[in-house]
Coordinates of C-alpha atoms in Angstrom, one line a residue:
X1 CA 24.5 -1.1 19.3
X2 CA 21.5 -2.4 17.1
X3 CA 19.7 -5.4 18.3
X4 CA 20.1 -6.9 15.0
X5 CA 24.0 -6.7 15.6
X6 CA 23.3 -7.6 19.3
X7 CA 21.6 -10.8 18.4
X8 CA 24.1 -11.7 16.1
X9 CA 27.0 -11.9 18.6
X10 CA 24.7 -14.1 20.9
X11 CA 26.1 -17.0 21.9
X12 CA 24.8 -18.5 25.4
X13 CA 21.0 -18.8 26.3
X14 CA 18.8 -19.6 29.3
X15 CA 15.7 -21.2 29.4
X16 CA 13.6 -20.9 32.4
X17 CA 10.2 -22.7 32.8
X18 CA 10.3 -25.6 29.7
X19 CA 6.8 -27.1 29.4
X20 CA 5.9 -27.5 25.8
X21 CA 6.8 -24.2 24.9
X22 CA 10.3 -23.9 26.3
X23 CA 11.3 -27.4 25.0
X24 CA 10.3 -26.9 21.6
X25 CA 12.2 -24.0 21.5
X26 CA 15.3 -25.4 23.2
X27 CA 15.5 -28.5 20.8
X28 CA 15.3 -25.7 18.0
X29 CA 18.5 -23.8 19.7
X30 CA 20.1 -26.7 20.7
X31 CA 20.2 -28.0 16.7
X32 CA 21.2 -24.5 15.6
X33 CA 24.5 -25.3 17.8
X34 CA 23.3 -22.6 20.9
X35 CA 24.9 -22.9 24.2
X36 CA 21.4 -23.7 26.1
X37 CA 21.0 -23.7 30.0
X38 CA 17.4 -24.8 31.4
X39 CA 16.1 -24.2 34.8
X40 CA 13.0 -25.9 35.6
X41 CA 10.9 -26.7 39.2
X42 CA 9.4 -30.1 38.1
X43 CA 12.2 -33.0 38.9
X44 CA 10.9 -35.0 36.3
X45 CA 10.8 -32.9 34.0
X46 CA 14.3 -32.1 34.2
X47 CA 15.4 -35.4 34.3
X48 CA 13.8 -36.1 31.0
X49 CA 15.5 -33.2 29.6
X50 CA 18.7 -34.7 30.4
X51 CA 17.5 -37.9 29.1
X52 CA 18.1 -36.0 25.9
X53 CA 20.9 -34.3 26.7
X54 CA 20.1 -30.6 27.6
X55 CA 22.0 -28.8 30.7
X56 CA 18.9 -29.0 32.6
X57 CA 19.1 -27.9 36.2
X58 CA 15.9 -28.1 39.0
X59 CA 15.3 -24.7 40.6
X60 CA 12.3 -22.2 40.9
X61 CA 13.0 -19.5 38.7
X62 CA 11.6 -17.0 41.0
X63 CA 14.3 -17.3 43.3
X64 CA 17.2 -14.9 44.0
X65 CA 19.6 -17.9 43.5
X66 CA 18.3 -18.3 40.0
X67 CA 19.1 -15.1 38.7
X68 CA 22.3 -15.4 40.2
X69 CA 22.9 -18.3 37.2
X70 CA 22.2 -15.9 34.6
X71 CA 25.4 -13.7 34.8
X72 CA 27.0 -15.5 32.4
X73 CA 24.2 -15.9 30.0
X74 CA 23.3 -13.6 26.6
X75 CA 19.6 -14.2 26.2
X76 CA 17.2 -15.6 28.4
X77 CA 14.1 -16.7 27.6
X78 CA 11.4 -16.7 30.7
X79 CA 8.4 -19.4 29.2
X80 CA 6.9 -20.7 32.2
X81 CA 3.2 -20.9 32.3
X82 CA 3.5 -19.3 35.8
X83 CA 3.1 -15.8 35.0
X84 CA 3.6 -14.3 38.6
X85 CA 7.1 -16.4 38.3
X86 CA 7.9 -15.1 35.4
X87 CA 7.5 -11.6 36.2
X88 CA 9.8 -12.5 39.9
X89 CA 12.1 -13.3 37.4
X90 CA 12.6 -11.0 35.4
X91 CA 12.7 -8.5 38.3
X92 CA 15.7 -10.7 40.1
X93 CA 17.2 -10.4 36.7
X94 CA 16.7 -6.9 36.3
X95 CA 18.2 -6.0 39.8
X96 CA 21.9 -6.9 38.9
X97 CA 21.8 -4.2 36.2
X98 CA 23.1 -7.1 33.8
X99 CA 22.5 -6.4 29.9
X100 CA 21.1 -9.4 29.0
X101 CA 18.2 -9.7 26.4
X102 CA 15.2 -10.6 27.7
X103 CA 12.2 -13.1 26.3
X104 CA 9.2 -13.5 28.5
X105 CA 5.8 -15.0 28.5
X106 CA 2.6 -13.2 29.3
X107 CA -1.0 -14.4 29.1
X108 CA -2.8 -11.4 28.3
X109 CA -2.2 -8.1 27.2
X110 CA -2.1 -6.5 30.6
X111 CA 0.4 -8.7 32.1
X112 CA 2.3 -7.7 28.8
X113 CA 2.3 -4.2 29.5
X114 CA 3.3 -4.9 32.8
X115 CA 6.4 -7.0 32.1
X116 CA 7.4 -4.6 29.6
X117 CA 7.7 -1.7 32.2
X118 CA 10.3 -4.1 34.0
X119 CA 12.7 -3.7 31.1
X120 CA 12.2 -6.9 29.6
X121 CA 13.1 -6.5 25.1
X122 CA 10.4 -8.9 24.1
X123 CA 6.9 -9.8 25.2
X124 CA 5.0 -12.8 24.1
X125 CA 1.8 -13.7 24.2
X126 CA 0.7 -17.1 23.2
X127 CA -2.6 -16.8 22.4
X128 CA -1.8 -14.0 20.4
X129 CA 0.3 -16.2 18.1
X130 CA -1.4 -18.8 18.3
X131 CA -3.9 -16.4 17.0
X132 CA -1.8 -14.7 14.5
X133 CA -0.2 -17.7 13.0
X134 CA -4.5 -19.0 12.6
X135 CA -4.9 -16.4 10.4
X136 CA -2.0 -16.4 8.1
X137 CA -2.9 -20.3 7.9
X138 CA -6.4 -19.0 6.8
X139 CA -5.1 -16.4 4.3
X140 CA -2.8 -18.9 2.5
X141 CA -5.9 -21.7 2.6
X142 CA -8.1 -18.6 1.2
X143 CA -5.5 -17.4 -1.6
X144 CA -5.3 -21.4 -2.6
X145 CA -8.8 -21.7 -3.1
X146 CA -9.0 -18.3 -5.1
X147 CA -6.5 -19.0 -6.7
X148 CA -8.4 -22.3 -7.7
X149 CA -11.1 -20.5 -8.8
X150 CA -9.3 -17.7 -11.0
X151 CA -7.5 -20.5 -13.0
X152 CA -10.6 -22.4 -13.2
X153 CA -12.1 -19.6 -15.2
X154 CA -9.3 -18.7 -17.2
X155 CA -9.0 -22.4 -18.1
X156 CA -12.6 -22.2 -19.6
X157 CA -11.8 -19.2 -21.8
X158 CA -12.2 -21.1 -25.6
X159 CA -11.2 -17.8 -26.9
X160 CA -9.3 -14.3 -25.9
X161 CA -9.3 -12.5 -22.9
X162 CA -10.0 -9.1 -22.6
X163 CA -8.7 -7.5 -19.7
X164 CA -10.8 -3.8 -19.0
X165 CA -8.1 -1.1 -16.7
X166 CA -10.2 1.3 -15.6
X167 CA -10.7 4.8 -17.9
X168 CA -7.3 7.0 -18.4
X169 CA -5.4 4.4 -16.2
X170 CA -3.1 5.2 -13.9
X171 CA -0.2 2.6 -12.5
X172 CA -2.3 0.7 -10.7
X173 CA -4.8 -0.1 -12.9
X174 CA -1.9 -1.1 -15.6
X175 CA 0.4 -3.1 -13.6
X176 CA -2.6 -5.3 -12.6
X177 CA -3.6 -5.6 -15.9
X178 CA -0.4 -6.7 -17.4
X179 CA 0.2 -9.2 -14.4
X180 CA -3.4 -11.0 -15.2
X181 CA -2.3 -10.9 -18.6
X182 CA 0.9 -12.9 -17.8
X183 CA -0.7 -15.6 -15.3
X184 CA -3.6 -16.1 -18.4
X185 CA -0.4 -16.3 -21.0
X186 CA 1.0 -18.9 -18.2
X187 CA -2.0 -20.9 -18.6
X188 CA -2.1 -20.5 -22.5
X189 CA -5.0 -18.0 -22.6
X190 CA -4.2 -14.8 -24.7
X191 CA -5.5 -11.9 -23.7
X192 CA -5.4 -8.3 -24.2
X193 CA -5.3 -4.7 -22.2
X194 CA -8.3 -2.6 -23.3
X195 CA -8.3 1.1 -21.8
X196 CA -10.7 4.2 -22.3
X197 CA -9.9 7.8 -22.4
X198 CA -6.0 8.8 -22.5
X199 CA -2.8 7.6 -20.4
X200 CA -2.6 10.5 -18.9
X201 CA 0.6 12.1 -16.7
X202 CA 4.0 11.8 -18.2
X203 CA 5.2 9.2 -15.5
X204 CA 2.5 6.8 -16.9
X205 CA 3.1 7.5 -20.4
X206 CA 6.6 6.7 -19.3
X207 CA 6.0 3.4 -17.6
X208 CA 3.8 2.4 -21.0
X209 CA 6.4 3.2 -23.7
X210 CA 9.9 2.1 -21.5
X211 CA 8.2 -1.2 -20.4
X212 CA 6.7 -1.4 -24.3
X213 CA 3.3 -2.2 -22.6
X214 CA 0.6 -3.3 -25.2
X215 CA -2.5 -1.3 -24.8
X216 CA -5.6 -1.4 -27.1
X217 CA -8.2 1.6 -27.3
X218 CA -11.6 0.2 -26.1
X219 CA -13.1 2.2 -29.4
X220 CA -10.6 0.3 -31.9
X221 CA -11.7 -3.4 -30.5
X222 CA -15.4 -5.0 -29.9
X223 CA -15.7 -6.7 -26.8
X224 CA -17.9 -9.6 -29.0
X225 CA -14.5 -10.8 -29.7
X226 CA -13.7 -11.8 -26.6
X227 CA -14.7 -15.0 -24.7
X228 CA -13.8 -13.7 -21.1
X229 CA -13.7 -10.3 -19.8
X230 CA -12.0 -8.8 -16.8
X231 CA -12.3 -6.0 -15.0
X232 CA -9.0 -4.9 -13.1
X233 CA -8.9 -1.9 -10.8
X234 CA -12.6 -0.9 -11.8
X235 CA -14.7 -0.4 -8.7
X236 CA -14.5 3.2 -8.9
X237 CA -16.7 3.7 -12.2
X238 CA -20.3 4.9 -11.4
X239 CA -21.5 3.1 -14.6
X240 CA -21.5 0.1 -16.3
X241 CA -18.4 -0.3 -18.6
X242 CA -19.8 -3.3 -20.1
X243 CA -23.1 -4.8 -21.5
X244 CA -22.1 -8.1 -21.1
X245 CA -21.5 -10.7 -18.3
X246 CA -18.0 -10.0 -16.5
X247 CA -16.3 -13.0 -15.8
X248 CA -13.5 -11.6 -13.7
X249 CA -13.3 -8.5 -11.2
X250 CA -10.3 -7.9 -8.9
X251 CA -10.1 -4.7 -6.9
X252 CA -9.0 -3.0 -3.6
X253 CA -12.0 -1.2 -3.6
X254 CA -15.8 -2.4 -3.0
X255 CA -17.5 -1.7 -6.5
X256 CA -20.1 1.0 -6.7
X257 CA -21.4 -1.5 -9.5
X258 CA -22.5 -5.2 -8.9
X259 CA -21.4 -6.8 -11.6
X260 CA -22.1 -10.3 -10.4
X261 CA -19.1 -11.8 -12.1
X262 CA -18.0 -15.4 -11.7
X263 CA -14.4 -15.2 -10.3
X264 CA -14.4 -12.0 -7.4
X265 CA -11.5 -11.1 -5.3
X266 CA -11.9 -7.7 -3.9
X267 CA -9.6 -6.9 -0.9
X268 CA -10.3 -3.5 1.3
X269 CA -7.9 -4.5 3.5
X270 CA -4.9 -3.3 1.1
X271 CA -4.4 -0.5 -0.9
X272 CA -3.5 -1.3 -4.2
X273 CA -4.8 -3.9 -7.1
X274 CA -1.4 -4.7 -7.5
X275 CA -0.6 -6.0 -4.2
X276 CA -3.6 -8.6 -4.8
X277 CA -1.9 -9.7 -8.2
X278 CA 1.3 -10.1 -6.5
X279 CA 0.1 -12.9 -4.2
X280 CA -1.5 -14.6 -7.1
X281 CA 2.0 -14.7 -9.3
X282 CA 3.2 -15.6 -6.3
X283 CA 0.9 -18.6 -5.8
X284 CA 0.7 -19.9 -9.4
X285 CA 4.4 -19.8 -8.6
X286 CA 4.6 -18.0 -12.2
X287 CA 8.3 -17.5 -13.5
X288 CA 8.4 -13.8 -13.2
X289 CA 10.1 -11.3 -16.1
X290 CA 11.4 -8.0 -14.6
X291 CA 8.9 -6.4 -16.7
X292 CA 5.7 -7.6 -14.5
X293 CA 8.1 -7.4 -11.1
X294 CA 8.7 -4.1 -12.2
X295 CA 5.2 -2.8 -13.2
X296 CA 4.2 -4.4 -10.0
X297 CA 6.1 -2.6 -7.8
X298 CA 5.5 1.0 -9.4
X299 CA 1.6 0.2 -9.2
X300 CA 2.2 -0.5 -5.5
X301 CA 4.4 2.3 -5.1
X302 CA 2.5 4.8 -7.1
X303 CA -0.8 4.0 -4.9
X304 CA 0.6 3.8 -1.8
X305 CA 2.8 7.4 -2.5
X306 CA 5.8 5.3 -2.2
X307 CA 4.6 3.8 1.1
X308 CA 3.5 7.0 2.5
X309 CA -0.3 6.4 1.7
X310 CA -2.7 4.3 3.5
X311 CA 0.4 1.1 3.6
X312 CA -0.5 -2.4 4.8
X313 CA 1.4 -5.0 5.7
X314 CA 0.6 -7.1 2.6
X315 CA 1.5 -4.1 0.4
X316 CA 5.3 -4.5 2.2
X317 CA 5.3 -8.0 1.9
X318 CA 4.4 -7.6 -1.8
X319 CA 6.7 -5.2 -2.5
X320 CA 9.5 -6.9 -1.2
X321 CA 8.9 -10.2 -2.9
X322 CA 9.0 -8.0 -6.2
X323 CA 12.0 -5.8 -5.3
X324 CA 15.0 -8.4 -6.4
X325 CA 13.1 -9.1 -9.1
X326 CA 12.5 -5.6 -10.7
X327 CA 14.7 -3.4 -12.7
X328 CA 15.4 -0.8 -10.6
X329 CA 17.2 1.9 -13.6
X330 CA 14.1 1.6 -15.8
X331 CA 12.0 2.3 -12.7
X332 CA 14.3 5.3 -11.9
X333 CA 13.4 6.6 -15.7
X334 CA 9.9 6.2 -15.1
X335 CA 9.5 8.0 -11.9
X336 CA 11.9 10.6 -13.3
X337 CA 10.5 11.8 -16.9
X338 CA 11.6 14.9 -18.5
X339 CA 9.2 17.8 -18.2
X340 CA 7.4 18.8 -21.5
X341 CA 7.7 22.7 -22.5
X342 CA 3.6 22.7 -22.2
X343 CA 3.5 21.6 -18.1
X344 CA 6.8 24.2 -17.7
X345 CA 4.5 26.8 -18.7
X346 CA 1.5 25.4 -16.5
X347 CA 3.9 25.2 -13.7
X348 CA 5.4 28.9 -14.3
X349 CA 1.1 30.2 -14.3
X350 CA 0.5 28.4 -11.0
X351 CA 3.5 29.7 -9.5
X352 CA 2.6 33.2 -10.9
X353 CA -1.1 32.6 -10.0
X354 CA -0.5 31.3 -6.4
X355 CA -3.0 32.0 -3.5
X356 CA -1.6 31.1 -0.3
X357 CA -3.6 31.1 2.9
X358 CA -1.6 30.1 6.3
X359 CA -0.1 26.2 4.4
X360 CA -3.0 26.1 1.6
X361 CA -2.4 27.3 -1.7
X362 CA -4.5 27.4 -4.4
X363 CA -3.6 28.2 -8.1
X364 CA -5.4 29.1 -11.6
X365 CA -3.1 27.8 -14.6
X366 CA -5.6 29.6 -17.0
X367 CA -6.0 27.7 -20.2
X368 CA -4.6 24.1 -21.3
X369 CA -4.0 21.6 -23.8
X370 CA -2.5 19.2 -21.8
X371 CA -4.5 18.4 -18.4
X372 CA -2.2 16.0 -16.8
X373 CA 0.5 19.2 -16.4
X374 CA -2.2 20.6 -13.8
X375 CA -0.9 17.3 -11.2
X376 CA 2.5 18.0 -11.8
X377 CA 2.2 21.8 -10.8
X378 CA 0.1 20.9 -7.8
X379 CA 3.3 17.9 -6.8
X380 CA 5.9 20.2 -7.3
X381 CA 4.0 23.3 -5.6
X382 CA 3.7 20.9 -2.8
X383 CA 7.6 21.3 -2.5
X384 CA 7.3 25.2 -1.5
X385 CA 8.1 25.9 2.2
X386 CA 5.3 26.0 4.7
X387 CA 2.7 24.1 1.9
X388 CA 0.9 21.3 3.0
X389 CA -1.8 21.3 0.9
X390 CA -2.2 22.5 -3.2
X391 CA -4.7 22.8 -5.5
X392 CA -4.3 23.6 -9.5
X393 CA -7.0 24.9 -11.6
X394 CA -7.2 25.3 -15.4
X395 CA -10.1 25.4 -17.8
X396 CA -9.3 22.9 -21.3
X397 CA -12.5 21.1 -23.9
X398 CA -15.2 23.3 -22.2
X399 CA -14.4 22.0 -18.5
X400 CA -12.5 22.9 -15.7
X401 CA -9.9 21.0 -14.4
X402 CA -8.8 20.8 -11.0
X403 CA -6.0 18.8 -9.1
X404 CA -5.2 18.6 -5.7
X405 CA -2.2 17.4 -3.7
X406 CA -2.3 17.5 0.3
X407 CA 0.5 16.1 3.2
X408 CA -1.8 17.6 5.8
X409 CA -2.3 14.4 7.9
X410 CA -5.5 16.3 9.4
X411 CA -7.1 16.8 5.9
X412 CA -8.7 14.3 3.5
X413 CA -8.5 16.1 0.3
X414 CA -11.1 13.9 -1.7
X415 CA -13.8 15.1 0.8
X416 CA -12.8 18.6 0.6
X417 CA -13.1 18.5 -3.3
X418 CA -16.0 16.5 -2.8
X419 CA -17.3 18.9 -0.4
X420 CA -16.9 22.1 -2.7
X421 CA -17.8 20.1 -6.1
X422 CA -19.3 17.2 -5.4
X423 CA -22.8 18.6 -6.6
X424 CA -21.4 19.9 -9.6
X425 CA -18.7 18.1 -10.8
X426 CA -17.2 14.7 -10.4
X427 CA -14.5 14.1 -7.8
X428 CA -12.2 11.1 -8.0
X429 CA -8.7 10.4 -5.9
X430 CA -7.7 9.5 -2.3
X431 CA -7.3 11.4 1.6
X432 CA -3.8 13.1 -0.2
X433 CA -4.1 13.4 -4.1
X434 CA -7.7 14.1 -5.5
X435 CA -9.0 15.8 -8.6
X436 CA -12.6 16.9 -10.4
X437 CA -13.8 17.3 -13.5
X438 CA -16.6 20.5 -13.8
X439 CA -18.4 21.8 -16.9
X440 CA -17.5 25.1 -17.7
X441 CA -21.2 26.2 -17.6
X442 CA -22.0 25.9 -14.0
X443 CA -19.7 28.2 -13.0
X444 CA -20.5 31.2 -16.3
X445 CA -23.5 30.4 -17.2
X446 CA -22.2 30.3 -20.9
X447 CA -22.8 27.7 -23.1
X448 CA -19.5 26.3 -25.5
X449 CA -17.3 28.1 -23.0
X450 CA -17.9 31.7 -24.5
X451 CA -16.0 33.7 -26.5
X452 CA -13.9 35.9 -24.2
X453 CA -10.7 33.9 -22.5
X454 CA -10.5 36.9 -19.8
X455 CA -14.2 37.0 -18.5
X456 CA -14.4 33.3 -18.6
X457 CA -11.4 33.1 -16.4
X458 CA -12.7 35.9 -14.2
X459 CA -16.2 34.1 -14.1
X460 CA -14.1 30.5 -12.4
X461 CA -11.5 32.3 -10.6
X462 CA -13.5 33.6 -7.2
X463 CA -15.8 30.9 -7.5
X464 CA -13.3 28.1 -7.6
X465 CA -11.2 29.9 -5.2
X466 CA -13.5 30.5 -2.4
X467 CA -15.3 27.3 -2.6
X468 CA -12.1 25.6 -2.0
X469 CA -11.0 27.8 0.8
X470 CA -13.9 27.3 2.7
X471 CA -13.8 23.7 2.0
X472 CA -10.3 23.8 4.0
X473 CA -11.9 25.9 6.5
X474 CA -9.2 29.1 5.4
X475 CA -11.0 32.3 5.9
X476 CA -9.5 35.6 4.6
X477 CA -7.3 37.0 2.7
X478 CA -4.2 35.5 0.8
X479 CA -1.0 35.8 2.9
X480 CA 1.2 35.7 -0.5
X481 CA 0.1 36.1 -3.6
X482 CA 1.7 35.5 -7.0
X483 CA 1.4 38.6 -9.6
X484 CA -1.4 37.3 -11.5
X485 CA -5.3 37.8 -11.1

C-alpha cells in the first residue's frame, strides 16, 4: 500500500512532547476534524491543553507505558525537544511490531540518520525548515523586487520593444521570447521577436508555424526603431549582437559578454530561460493563453530533454504550474513532425556510414542541404542497441557539420567536441547534445571546398573520425561497420 493511500485512510493521531511545535500542529489537526491524543511530562502544560479542549494526558513519553497508548493510534508524531526521549520512543514503539506511521523530531542531521535506522517514515529537522522555509521567503521577496524592476523598465519603453532570441533559436530561446512579449503586451508595450540565422530542426519549425509565432529576421528590421531592447536566452554568443545599450537580459547562463544592461536576471541555478519567465507570468499574475503555457512548457522540456537533463526543482515547479494550462495535442504535433524526404536520406547515409566502437558510433552523412537532418540522425541513431553515444558528420556551404547526441552519464559530450574541435571550429550545446561548426579548409587544405565530392569526403572522413574517437577515449578498430567508406 502507497503512503499516499496510507495517509489517506488515517484517522487517529498521537502527539507526544507539545511545546510550541506540537501544539501548533495539534490545533491545525484538531480544526481539520483529526482524532488527536497528546502525551506530555509538564503538568501544566497539559492542563492548559485541556483548557482548550485537547485529550491531553501527563506521561513521559520515554516510558514503556506510553507506547502501550499507541496501539490504537494511526500516526504519531514524536515533537519533543528532548531528543534522547524521542528516540526511547520511537524504539518502545517500534518493539510492538505495530504499523503505525511515524513523525519524529531530530536536531541535527546525525541524530536524523540515527532515528531513521529505527524505522521511523519521516524525520524532521527544525532548523532545517526553519532554514528552508527562510529561503523560499527570500526567493519570493527577490522575484517581487525583480519583478519591480522588469516592469519598471518596460513601463519606460516610449516606443517598441525589441526582443533579440539568440541566433537560429531553438525552444528555449523562443518560448522566452514570446512570454516577455506577452507580460510587455500586459503592460501595453508592443514589442517584437527579432532572430538571426534560420529556425532550424523540424520540431522548432513546428512549434513556430502550429503556435503561428511571429518572428522577424534581424536583417529585414533596424534596431533604431526600437526604444528598448532585450536580449533572451543570449549568454552564449561570443560577440556583441548589438551596438547599442541593452536594456533587458534574462538568461540561465552567465554571459560571456557584459552587456551592462539595466534590468538583469540571470539564474545558474536552473536550466532553462523559460523556467525564469515562468515565475515572472506567474508574479505579474498575467492571464495566461495556452499558447505562452504551451511554448513554456516545450522550452522547459526541450532544455531539460524532457526532464532527463540537468532538472531543478524550479524547472518542476514551473512546469507543473504550466501543465493544466497548455494544450497538450498541439504539443504532441510539435514533438512529433513528419520526417522530410531530405533527413530520410541523411538518416539512411549515417545508418549506411556507421562506425561503431564498443557503445560509440560515429557517422559521415556525406553532403547536405539541410543541416538540421544531421541532429535528427544522431537522435534516432541513439535508439540502436548498445549506443550510448552518436555523432553525425556531413559537409554543406563550405563547412562541416557535426552533431552529437550522448546518454552516457560518464561523458560530457560538449567537452569532447570541444576537445577534438575546439581549436578549429566552434562548439556549442550541453554534457548530452552538442554540435560544431568547422570550415572545410582546415581539414583539406582546399579553398571553396574543391572540386572533387569523393576526395573532399575522403580528406574529412579519417580526420573527423579519429579525432572524435580519441576524444571518447575509443582506440581501435570499428566493431560494426555500415557498407560505406
Amino acid at each position: 500500500m502507497s503512503t499516499a493511500i496510507s495517509m489517506a485512510s488515517m484517522s487517529t493521531y498521537a502527539i507526544l512532547g507539545c511545546g510550541s511545535v506540537g501544539h501548533a500542529v495539534a490545533e491545525e489537526l484538531v480544526d481539520q476534524g483529526k482524532d488527536v491524543l497528546i502525551i506530555d511530562k509538564d503538568e501544566g502544560r497539559v492542563e492548559a491543553l485541556r483548557d482548550q479542549d485537547l485529550d491531553a494526558r501527563t506521561g513521559d513519553i520515554a516510558d514503556e507505558e506510553v507506547a502501550d497508548l499507541m496501539d490504537d493510534r494511526d500516526v504519531i508524531l514524536i515533537l519533543s525537544s528532548d531528543i534522547g526521549a524521542n528516540r526511547a520512543a520511537v524504539e518502545n514503539i517500534r518493539e510492538r511490531d505495530g504499523d503505525q506511521f511515524i513523525v519524529v523530531r531530530a536536531s541535527d542531521p546525525v541524530t536524523a540518520d540515527e532515528l531513521q535506522k529505527l524505522g521511523v517514515d519521516v524525520v524532521v529537522n527544525p532548523s532545517a525548515v526553519i532554514a528552508d522555509s527562510a529561503l523560499r521567503a527570500l526567493e519570493t521577496g527577490e522575484l517581487e523586487y525583480k519583478a519591480e524592476q522588469l516592469a519598471e523598465v518596460i513601463d519606460d519603453t516610449s516606443g517598441k520593444m525589441a526582443i533579440l532570441a539568440h541566433r537560429s533559436p531553438d525552444p528555449d530561446s523562443i518560448a522566452s521570447a514570446v512570454a516577455l512579449k506577452a507580460i510587455a503586451q500586459s503592460r501595453d508595450v508592443d514589442a517584437d521577436i527579432i532572430y538571426e540565422g534560420e529556425i532550424g530542426h523540424q520540431e522548432n519549425r513546428a512549434f513556430v508555424n502550429l503556435f503561428g509565432i511571429d518572428l522577424l529576421a534581424r536583417d529585414d528590421v533596424s534596431l533604431e526603431d526600437y526604444d528598448t531592447i532585450a536580449l533572451v536566452d543570449y549568454a552564449k554568443a561570443s560577440e556583441p549582437v548589438v551596438d547599442r545599450p541593452v536594456d533587458i537580459f534574462i538568461d540561465h547562463y552567465e554571459p560571456e559578454i557584459d552587456y551592462d544592461a539595466t534590468f538583469v536576471d540571470v539564474r545558474p541555478n536552473v536550466s532553462s530561460t523559460s523556467t525564469i519567465l515562468t515565475k515572472y507570468i506567474q508574479e505579474f499574475d498575467i492571464n495566461l493563453s495556452d499558447e505562452v503555457a504551451t511554448a513554456l512548457l516545450y522550452g522547459i522540456r526541450a532544455e531539460t530533454l524532457d526532464f532527463k537533463r540537468d532538472t531543478t526543482p524550479a524547472d518542476l515547479t514551473a512546469a507543473a504550474y504550466l501543465y493544466p494550462f497548455a494544450d497538450h495535442d498541439t504539443l504532441e504535433q510539435v514533438e512529433s513532425p513528419s520526417m522530410s524526404p531530405e533527413t530520410l536520406d541523411v538518416l539512411a547515409e549515417a545508418i549506411r556510414n556507421r562506425d561503431v566502437r564498443g557503445s560509440h558510433l560515429v557517422s559521415n552523412a556525406g553532403f547536405i542541404r539541410d543541416r538540421d537532418a544531421l541532429s535528427q540522425a544522431a537522435q534516432h541513431l541513439l535508439n540502436l542497441e548498445g549506443i550510448t553515444t552518436t555523432a553525425v558528420f556531413a559537409i554543406a556551404d563550405e563547412n562541416i557539420y557535426l552533431t552529437a547526441r550522448s546518454k552516457d552519464i560518464r561523458m560530457n559530450i560538449g567537452n569532447v567536441l570541444q576537445d577534438a574541435f575546439g581549436g578549429i571550429g566552434e562548439v556549442v550545446g550541453h554534457s548530452t547534445d552538442a554540435s560544431v561548426e568547422i570550415p572545410l579548409g582546415i581539414f583539406t587544405g582546399l579553398e571553396g571546398g574543391g572540386s572533387n565530392r569523393d576526395t573532399l569526403l575522403d580528406l574529412t572522413e579519417e580526420a573527423v573520425r579519429s579525432k572524435l574517437f580519441q576524444a571518447m577515449g575509443v582506440e581501435g578498430s570499428g566493431s560494426e561497420s555500415g557498407n560505406g567508406s
